[in-house]
CSV table of C-alpha atoms in Angstrom, one decimal:
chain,number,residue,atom,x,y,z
A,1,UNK,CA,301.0,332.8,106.0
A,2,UNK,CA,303.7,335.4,105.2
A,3,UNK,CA,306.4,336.6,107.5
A,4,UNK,CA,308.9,339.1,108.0
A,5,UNK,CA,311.7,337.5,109.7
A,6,UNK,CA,312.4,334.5,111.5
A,7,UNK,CA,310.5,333.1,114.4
A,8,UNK,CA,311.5,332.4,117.8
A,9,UNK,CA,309.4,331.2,120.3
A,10,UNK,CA,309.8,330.9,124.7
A,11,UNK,CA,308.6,328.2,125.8
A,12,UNK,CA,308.0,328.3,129.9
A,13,UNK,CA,308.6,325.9,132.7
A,14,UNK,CA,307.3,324.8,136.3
A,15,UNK,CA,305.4,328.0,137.3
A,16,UNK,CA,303.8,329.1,134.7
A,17,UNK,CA,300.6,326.3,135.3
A,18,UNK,CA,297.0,327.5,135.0
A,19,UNK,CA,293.5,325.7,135.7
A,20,UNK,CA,292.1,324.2,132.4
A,21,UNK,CA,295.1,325.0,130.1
A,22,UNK,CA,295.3,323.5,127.2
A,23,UNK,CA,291.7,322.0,127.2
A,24,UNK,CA,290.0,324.0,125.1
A,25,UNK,CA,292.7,323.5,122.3
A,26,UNK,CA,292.4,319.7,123.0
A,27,UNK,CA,288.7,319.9,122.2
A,28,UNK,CA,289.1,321.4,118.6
A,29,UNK,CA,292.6,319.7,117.9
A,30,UNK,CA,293.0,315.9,117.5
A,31,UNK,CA,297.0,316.2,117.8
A,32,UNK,CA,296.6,318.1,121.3
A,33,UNK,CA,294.1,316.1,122.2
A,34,UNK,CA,296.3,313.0,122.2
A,35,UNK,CA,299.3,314.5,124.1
A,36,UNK,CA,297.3,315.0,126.9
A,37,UNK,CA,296.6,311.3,127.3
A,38,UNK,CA,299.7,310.7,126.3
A,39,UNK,CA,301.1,313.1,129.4
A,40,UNK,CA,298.3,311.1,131.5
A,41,UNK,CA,299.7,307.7,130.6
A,42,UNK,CA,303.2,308.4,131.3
A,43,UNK,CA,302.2,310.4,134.8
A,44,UNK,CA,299.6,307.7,135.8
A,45,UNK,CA,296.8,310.0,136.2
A,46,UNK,CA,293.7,311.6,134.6
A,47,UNK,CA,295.2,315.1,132.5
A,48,UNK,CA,292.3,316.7,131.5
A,49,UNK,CA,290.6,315.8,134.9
A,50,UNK,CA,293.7,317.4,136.6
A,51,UNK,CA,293.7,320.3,134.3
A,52,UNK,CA,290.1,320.6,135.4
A,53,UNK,CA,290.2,320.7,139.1
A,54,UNK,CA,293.4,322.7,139.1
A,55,UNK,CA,295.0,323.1,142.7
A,56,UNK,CA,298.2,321.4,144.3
A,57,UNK,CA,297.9,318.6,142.1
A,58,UNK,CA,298.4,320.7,139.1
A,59,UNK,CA,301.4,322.0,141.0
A,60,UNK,CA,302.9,319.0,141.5
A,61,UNK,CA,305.8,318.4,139.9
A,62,UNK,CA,305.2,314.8,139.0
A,63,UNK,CA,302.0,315.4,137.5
A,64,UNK,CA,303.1,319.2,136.1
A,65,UNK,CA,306.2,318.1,134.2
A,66,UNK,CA,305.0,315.8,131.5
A,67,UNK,CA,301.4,317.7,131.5
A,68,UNK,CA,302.7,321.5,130.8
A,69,UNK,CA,304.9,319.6,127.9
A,70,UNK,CA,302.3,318.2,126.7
A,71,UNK,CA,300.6,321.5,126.4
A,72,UNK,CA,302.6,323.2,124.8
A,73,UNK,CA,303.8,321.0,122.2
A,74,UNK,CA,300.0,320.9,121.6
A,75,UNK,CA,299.8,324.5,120.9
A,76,UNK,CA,303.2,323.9,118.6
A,77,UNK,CA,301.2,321.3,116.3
A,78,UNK,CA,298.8,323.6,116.2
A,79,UNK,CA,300.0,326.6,115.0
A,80,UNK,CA,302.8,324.7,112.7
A,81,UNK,CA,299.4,323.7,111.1
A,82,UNK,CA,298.9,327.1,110.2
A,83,UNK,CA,302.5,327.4,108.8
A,84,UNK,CA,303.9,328.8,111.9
A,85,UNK,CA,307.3,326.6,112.4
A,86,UNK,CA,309.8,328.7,114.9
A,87,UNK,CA,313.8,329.3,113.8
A,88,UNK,CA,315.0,329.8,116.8
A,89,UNK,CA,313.5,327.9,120.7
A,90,UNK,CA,314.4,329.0,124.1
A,91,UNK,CA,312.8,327.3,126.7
A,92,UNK,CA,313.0,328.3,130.6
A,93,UNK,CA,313.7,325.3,132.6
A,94,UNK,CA,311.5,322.6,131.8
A,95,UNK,CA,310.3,324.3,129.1
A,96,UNK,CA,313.9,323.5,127.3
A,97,UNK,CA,312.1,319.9,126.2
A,98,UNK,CA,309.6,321.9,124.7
A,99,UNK,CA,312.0,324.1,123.0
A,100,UNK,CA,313.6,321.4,121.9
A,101,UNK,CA,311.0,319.3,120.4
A,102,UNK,CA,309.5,322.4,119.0
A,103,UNK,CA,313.0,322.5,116.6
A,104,UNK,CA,312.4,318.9,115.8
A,105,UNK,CA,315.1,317.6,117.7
A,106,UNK,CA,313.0,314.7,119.4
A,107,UNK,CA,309.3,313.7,118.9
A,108,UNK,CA,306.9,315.2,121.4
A,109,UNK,CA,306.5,312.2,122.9
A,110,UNK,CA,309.5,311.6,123.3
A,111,UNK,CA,310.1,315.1,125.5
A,112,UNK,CA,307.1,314.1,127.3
A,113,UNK,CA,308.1,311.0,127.9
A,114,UNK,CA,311.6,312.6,129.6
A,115,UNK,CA,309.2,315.4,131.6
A,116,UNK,CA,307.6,312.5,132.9
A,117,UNK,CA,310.9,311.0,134.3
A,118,UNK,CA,312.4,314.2,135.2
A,119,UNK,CA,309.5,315.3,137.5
A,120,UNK,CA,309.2,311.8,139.0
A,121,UNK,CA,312.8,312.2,140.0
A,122,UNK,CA,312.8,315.6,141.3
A,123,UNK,CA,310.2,315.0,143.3
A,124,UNK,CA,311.8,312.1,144.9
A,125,UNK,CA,314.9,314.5,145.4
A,126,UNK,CA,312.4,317.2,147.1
A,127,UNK,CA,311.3,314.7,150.1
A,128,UNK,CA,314.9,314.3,151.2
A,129,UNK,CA,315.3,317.6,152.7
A,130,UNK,CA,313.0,320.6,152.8
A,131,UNK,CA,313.9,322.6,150.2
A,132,UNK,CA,312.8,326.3,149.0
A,133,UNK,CA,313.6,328.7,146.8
A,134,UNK,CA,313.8,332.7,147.2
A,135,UNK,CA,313.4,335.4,145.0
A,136,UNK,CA,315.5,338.5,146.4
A,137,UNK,CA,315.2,342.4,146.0
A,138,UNK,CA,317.6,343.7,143.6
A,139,UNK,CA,321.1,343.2,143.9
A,140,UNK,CA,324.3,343.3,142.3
A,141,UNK,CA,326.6,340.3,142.1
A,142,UNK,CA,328.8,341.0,145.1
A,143,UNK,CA,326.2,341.8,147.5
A,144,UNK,CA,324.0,338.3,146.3
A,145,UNK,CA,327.6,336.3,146.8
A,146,UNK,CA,327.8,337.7,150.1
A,147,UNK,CA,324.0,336.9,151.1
A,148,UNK,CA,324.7,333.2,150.1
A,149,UNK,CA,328.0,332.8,151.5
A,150,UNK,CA,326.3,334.1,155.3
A,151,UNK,CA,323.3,331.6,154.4
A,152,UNK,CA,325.7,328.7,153.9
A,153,UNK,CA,326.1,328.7,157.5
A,154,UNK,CA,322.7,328.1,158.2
A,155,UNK,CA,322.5,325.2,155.4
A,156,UNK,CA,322.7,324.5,151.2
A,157,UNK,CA,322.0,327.8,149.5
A,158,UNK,CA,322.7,327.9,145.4
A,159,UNK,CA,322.3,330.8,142.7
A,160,UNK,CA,319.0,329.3,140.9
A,161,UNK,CA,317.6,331.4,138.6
A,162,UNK,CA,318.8,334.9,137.0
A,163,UNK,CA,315.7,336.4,136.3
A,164,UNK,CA,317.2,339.9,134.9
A,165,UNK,CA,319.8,342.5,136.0
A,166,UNK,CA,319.8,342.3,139.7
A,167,UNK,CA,316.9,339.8,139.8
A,168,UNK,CA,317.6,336.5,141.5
A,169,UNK,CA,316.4,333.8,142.8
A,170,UNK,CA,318.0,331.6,145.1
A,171,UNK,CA,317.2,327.8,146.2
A,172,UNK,CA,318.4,325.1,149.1
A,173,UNK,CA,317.4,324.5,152.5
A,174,UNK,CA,314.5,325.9,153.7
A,175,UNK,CA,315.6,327.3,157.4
A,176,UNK,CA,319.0,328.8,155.5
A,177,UNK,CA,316.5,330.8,152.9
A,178,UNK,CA,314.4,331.9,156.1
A,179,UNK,CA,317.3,333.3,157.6
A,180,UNK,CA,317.8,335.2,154.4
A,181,UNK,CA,314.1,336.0,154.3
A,182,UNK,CA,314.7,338.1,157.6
A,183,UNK,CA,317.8,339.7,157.2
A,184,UNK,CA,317.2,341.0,153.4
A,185,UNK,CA,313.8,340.6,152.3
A,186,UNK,CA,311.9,338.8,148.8
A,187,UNK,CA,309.4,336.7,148.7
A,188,UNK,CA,309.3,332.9,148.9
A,189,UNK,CA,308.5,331.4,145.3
A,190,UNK,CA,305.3,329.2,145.6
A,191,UNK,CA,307.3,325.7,145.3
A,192,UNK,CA,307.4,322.0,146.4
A,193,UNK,CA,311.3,321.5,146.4
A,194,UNK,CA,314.8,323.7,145.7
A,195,UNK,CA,314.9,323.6,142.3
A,196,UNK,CA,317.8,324.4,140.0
A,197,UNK,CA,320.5,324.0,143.4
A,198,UNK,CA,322.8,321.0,144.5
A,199,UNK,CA,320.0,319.5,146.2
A,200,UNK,CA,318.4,318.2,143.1
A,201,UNK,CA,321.8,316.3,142.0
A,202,UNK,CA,320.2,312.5,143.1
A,203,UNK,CA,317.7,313.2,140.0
A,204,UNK,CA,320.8,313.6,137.5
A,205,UNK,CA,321.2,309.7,136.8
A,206,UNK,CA,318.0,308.9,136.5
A,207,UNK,CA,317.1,311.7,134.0
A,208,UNK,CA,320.5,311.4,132.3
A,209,UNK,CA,320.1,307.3,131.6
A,210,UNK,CA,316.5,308.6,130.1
A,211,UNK,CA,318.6,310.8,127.5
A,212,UNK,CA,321.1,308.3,127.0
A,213,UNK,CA,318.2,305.7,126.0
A,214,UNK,CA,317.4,308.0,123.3
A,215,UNK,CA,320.9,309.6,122.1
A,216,UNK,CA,320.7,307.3,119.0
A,217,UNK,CA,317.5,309.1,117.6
A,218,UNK,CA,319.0,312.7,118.6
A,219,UNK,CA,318.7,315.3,115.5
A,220,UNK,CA,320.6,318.8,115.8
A,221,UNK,CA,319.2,321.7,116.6
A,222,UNK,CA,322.2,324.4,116.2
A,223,UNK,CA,319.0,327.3,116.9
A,224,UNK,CA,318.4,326.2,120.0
A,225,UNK,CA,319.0,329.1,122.5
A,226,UNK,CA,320.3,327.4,125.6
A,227,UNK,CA,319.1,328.6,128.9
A,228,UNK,CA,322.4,328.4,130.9
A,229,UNK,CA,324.9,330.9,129.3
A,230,UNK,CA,322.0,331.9,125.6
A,231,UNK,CA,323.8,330.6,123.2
A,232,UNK,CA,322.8,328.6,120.2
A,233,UNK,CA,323.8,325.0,120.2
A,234,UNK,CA,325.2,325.9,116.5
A,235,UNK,CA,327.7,328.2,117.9
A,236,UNK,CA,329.6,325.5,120.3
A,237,UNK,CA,332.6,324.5,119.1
């Protein structure tokens, strides 16, 4: 396959879920085929029934995590088949295992493996309190500081997820993001818990002993594009 420059390739997270993804790869690809079981072994449940049926247990983060890794690392074997290999990786969220792996820098089932742990303990983080998350209208930085710091009143509010130039999206208690709901508008994302804010920190030692387990087999990946501040690993000092 020729090219004209180097490759990069997005890889997404929690969100981005459809009915039957996947599944018609896994019926013409061996490789893909086998990280779906794979993603059902580690989740305890049936993948390419789930895929099937779609629904709120597709959506749940437990069963998503490994499953959408699994996925897409499917649709990497595949098209590295074909000669397509990416240079650089950015992956959104979750999708940063997949990014990851995608660069070679642990084996698929490795990151599914890790998806698996870190939806089991984000989930249990979500049933402590009953989180949200809220995607705003435009604003600029000074105005969205001041929306959180009013909201703080009314419980944990965090910065989430910068989406774009004046897109946000913030997460934490679900009555504080209400409040915020009525006083400037967006829309409440369709989620089971307040992803990317303080109130997910009990899942940090869990998921963090998982990655320690593995350090030893860790192999660089200096194009990976990380998702917190976009620069390559390879450009840390």
């Amino acid at each position: 396959m020729s090219r004209t420059g180097p490759i990069a390739m997005l890889f997404p997270g929690h969100g981005a879920e459809l009915p039957k993804m996947g599944l018609e790869l896994a019926s013409v690809h061996p490789r893909a085929a086998a990280l779906l079981d794979y993603a059902g072994e580690v989740g305890g449940f049936d993948a390419r029934a789930v895929l099937r049926r779609g629904g709120d247990r597709l959506s749940d983060t437990r069963v998503l995590q490994p499953l959408m890794t699994a996925v897409l690392l499917g649709i990497v074997d595949a098209l590295a088949e074909r000669g397509v290999r990416p240079d650089f990786a950015l992956g959104f969220s979750l999708g940063e295992l997949s990014a990851w792996s995608a660069l070679g820098g642990i084996e698929a089932e490795q990151a599914i493996a890790l998806a698996g742990v870190r939806g089991r303990a984000l989930g249990a983080a979500a049933l402590t309190h009953e989180g949200a998350m809220l995607a705003l209208p435009t604003l600029d930085e000074p105005a969205l500081d001041a929306v959180i710091e009013r909201a703080r009143a009314h419980g944990v509010v965090d910065r989430a997820i910068h989406a774009g130039p004046g897109r946000w999206v913030i997460a934490g208690d679900r009555r504080a993001l209400v409040r915020v709901l009525e006083q400037v508008g967006g829309t409440m994302v369709a989620t089971s818990g307040a992803w990317h804010c303080r109130r997910m920190t009990p899942a940090c030692a869990e998921y963090e002993a998982a990655l320690r387990a593995l350090e030893p087999e860790f192999r660089a990946t200096p194009t990976l594009i990380c998702n917190h501040d976009g620069a390559l690993l390879g450009e840390r000092p």
